[in-house]
Tab-separated table of C-alpha atoms in Angstrom:
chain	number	residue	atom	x	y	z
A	11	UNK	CA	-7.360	9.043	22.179
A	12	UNK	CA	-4.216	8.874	20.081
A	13	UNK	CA	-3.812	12.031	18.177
A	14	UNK	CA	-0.475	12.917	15.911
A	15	UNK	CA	0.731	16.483	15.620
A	16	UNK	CA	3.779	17.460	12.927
A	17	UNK	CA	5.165	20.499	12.411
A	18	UNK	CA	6.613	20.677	8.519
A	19	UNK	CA	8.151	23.944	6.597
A	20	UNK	CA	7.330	26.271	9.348
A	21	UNK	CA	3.372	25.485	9.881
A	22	UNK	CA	1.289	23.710	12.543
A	23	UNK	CA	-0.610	20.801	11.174
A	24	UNK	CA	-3.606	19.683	12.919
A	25	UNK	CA	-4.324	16.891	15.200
A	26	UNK	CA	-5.884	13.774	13.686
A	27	UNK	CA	-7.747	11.133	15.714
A	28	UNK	CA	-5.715	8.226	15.244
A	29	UNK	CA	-6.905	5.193	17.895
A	30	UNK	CA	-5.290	1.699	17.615
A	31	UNK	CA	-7.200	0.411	20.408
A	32	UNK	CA	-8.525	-2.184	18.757
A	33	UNK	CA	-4.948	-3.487	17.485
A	34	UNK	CA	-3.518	-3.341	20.896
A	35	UNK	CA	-6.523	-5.888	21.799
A	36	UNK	CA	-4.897	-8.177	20.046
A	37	UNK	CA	-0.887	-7.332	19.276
A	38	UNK	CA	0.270	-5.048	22.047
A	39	UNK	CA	3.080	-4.600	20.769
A	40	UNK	CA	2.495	-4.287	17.377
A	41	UNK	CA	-0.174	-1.212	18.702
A	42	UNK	CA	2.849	0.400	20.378
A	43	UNK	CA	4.639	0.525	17.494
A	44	UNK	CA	2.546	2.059	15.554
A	45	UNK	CA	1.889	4.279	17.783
A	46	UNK	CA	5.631	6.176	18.033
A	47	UNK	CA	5.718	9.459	16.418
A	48	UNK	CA	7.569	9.297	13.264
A	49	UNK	CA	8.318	12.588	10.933
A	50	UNK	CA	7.391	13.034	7.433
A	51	UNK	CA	11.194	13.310	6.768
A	52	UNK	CA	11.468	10.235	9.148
A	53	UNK	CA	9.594	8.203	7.341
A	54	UNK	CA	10.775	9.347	3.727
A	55	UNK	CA	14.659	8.654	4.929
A	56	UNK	CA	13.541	5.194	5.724
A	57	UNK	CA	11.532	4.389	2.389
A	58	UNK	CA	14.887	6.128	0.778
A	59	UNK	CA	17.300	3.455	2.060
A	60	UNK	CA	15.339	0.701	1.773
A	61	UNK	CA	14.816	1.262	-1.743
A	62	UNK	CA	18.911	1.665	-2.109
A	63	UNK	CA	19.560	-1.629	-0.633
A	64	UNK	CA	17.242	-3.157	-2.786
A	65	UNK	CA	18.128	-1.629	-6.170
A	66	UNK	CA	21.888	-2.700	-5.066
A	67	UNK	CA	21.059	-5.817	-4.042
A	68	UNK	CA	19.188	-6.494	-7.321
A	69	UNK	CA	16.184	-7.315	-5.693
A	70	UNK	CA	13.670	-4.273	-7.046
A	71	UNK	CA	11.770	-5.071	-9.859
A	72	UNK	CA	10.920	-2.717	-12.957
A	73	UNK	CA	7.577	-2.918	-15.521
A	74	UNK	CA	6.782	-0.632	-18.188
A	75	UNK	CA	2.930	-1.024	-17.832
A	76	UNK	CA	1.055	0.041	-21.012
A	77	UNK	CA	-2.030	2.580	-21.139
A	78	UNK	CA	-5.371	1.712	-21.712
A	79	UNK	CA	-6.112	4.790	-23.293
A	80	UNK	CA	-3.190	4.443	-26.056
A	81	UNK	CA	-0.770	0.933	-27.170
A	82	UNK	CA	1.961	3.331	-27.383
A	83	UNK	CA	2.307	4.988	-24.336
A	84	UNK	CA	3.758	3.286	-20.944
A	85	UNK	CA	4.758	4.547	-17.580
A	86	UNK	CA	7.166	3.255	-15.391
A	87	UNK	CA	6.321	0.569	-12.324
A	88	UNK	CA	8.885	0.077	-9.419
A	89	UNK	CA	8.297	-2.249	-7.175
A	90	UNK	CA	10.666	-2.927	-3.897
A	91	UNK	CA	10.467	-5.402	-1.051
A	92	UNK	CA	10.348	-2.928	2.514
A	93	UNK	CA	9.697	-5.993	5.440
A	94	UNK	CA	6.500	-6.605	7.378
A	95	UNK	CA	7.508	-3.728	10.432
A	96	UNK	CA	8.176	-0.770	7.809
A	97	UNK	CA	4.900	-2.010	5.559
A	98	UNK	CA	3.041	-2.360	8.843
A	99	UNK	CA	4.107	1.423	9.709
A	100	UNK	CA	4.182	2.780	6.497
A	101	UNK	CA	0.776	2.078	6.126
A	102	UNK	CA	-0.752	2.064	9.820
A	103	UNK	CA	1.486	3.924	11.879
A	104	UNK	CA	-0.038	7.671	13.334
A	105	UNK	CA	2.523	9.129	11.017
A	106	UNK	CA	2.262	6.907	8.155
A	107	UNK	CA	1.010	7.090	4.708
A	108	UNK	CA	-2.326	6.972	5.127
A	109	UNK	CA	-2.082	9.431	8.276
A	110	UNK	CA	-0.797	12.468	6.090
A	111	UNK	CA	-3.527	12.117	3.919
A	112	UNK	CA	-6.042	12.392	7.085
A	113	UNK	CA	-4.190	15.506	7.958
A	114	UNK	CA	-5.939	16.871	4.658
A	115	UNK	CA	-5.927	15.784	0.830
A	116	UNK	CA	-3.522	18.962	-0.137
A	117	UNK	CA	-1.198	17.908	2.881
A	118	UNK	CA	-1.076	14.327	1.946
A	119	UNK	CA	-0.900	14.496	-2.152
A	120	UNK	CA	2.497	17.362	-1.279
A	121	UNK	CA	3.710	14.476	1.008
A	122	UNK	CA	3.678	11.715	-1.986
A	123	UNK	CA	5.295	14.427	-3.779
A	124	UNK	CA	8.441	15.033	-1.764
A	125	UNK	CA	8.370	11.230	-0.878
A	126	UNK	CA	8.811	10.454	-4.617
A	127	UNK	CA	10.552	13.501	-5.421
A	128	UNK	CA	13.480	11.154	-2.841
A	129	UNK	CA	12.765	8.403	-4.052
A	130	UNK	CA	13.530	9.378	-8.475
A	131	UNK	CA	16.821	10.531	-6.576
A	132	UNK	CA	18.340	7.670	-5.297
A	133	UNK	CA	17.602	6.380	-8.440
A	134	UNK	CA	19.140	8.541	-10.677
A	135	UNK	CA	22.338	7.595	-8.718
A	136	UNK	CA	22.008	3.672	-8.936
A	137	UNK	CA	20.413	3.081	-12.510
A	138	UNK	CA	23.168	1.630	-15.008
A	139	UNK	CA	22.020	3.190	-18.682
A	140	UNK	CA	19.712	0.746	-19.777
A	141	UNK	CA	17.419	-1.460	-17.544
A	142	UNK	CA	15.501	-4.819	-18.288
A	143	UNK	CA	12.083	-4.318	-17.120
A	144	UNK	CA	8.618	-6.617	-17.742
A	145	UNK	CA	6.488	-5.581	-20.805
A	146	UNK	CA	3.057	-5.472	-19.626
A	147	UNK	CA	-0.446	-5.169	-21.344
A	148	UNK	CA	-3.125	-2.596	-20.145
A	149	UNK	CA	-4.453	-5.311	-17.452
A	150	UNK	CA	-0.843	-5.738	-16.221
A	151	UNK	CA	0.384	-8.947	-17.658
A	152	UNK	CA	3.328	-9.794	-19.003
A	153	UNK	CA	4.355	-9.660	-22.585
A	154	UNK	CA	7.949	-9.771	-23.012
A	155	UNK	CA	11.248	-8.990	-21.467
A	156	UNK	CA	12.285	-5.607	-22.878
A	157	UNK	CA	15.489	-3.483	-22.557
A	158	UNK	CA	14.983	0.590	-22.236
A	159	UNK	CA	16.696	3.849	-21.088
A	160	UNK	CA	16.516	4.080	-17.258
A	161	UNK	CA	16.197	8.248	-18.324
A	162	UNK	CA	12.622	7.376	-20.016
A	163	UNK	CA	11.893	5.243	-17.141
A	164	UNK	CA	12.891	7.872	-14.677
A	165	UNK	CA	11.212	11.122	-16.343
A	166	UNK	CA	8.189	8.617	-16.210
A	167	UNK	CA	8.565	8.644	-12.021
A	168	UNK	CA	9.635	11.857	-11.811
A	169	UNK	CA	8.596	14.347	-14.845
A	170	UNK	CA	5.720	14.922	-12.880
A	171	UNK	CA	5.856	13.735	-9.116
A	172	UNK	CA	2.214	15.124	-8.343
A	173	UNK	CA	1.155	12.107	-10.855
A	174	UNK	CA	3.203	9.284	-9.531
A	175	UNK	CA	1.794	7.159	-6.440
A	176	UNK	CA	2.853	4.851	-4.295
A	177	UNK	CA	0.584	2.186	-2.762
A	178	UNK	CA	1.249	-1.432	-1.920
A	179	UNK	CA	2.183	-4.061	-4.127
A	180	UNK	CA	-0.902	-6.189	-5.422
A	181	UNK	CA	0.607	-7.846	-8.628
A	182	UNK	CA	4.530	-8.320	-8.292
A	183	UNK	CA	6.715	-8.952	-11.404
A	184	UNK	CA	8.628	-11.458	-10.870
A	185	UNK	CA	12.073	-11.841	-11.963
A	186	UNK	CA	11.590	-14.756	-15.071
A	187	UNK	CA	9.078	-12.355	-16.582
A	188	UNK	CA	5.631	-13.391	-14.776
A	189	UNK	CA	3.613	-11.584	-12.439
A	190	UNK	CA	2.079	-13.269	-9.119
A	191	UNK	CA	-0.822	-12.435	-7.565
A	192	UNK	CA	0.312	-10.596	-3.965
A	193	UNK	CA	-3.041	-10.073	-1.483
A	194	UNK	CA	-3.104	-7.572	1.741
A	195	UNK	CA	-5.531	-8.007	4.177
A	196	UNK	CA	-7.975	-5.793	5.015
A	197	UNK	CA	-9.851	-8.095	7.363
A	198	UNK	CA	-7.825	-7.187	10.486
A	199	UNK	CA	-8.401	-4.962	13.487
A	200	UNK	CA	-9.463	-1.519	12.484
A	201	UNK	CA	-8.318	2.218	13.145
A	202	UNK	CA	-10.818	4.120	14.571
A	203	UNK	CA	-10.479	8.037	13.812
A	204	UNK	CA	-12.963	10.536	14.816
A	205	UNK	CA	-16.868	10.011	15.007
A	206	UNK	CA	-17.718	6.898	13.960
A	207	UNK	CA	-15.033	6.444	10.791
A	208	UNK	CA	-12.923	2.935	10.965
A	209	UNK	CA	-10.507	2.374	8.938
A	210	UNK	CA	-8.985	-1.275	7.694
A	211	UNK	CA	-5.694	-1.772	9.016
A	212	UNK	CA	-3.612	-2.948	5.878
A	213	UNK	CA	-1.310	-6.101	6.154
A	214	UNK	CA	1.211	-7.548	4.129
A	215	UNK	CA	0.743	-10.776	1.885
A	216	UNK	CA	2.005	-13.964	3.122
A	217	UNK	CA	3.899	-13.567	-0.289
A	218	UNK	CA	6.089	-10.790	1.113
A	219	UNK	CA	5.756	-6.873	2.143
A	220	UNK	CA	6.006	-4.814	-1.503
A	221	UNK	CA	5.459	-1.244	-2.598
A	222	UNK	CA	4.281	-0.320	-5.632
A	223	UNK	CA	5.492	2.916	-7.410
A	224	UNK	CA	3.604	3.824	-10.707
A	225	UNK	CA	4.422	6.438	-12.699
A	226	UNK	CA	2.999	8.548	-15.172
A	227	UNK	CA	2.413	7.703	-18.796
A	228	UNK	CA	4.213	9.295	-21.357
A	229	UNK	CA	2.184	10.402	-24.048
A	230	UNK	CA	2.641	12.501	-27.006
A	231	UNK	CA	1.246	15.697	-25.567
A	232	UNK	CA	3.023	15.164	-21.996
A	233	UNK	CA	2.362	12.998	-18.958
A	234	UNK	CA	-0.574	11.544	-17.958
A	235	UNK	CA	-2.439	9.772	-15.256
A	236	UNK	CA	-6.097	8.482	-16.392
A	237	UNK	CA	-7.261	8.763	-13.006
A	238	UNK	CA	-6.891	12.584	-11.491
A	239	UNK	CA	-3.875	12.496	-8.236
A	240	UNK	CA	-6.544	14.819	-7.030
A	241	UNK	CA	-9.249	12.777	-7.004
A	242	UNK	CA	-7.093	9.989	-5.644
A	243	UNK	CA	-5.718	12.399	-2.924
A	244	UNK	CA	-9.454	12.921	-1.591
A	245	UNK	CA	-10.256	9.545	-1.332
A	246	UNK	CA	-7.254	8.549	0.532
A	247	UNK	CA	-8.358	11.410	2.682
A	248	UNK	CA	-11.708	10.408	3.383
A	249	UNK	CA	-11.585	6.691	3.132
A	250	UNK	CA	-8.221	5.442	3.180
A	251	UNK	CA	-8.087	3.523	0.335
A	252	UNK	CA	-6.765	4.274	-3.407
C-alpha cells in the first residue's frame, strides 16, 4: 500500500490509501512518479512558476464568463498551459490535487485556498492595467473580444479565494476569440484508495495539458459562486471529481 503523510502549519495529517498499482501495470515509470512525495508548498511553488512563464510568455489565456443567474455579472477565467508530467502529478500524484482533498474536504478546500491565494499574487505583479480577455455567454461561448481592468479581473480570483477553483481545462479560449473543445480521459488505469473506492486517473487532451481557474462572479451584493465550494469540496473528497 502507498500511503502519503504531510505535516502542514504545525499538525499531523492523516495517512490516505493512495495505490497506483494498477498504473505501474502499465507505465512503470509514470507509477513512480507519481508516487514521490511532493509538499503542499511543493506543489503550489511549481503551479506558481509555471503560471509566470506563461503570463510572460503571452501564452495564458483570460475569459470573463457570464452568470447564468444574472447578464450582468461575470467572473474571471484563467486558463494556463502546465505540460503532460505536472498535469499528470497535479492531478494523480499521492500529493496532488485530488490527494489533499482525500485527506478531508476542510483540508483540501484550505489547500485551493492558499494555492490560489499564490496564484492572484503572481498576478498582481505581471498584469499590465487593462487586459483583452474572451466575452463569453452563460454556456461558455464566445461573444466578443473585450478590453477590462486586470483589478476587476483579479478581485474576481481573489476577493474571495474560498470561491475560486481550479480544475482542468475542458473548453480552452483560444487566442482569435473561439473556444475549442479540450477532452481528459478518464478511461485509464485507476487509483485504488481504501476498501473498494477506485478512482479515474485523469489525463491530459491530445490538445494539450490546461488548467482552468474560475473565479467568482461579481454581483451587486458581493461575490458569488452558484454552486457552494463546500459542496464541491465534499465531492472532490469522496469521489474525486468536480
Amino acid at each position: 500500500m502507498r500511503c502519503v503523510l504531510f505535516n502542514m502549519s504545525g499538525y499531523t495529517l492523516p495517512e490516505i490509501a493512495w495505490r497506483l498499482d494498477t498504473i505501474e501495470a502499465h507505465e512503470t515509470e509514470r507509477a513512480a512518479d507519481l508516487a514521490l512525495p511532493m509538499s503542499p508548498d511543493e506543489l503550489i511553488d511549481t503551479v506558481v512558476a509555471v503560471l509566470i512563464d506563461s503570463v510572460e510568455s503571452g501564452v495564458a489565456r483570460f475569459g470573463w464568463d457570464r452568470s447564468s443567474k444574472n447578464e450582468l455579472d461575470y467572473r474571471a477565467v484563467l486558463q494556463f498551459e502546465v505540460g503532460n508530467k505536472l498535469f499528470d502529478r497535479f492531478f494523480n500524484a499521492v500529493g496532488g490535487y485530488r490527494a489533499q482533498y482525500r485527506m478531508g474536504w476542510e483540508h483540501g478546500l484550505h489547500f485551493n485556498e492558499r494555492l490560489v491565494v499564490s496564484l492572484v499574487e503572481a498576478l498582481k505583479l505581471r498584469l499590465p492595467s487593462k487586459i483583452s480577455v474572451v466575452a463569453l455567454d452563460s454556456e461558455f461561448r464566445p461573444l466578443r473580444v473585450d478590453s477590462i481592468e486586470s483589478s476587476e479581473f483579479l478581485f474576481s480570483l481573489g476577493g474571495a479565494p474560498l470561491l475560486s477553483k481550479l480544475w482542468f481545462c475542458g473548453k480552452l479560449l483560444e487566442p482569435g476569440g473561439t473556444v475549442s473543445e479540450l477532452i481528459p480521459s478518464l478511461t485509464g488505469p485507476k487509483i485504488q484508495l481504501d476498501g473498494d473506492t477506485r478512482w479515474p486517473s485523469i489525463e491530459s487532451s491530445n490538445g494539450g495539458a490546461w488548467l482552468d481557474m474560475k473565479g467568482a462572479f461579481l454581483g451587486n451584493d458581493g461575490l458569488y459562486q452558484p454552486k457552494s465550494a463546500e459542496d464541491r469540496a465534499r465531492r472532490l473528497s469522496q469521489f474525486g471529481d468536480a
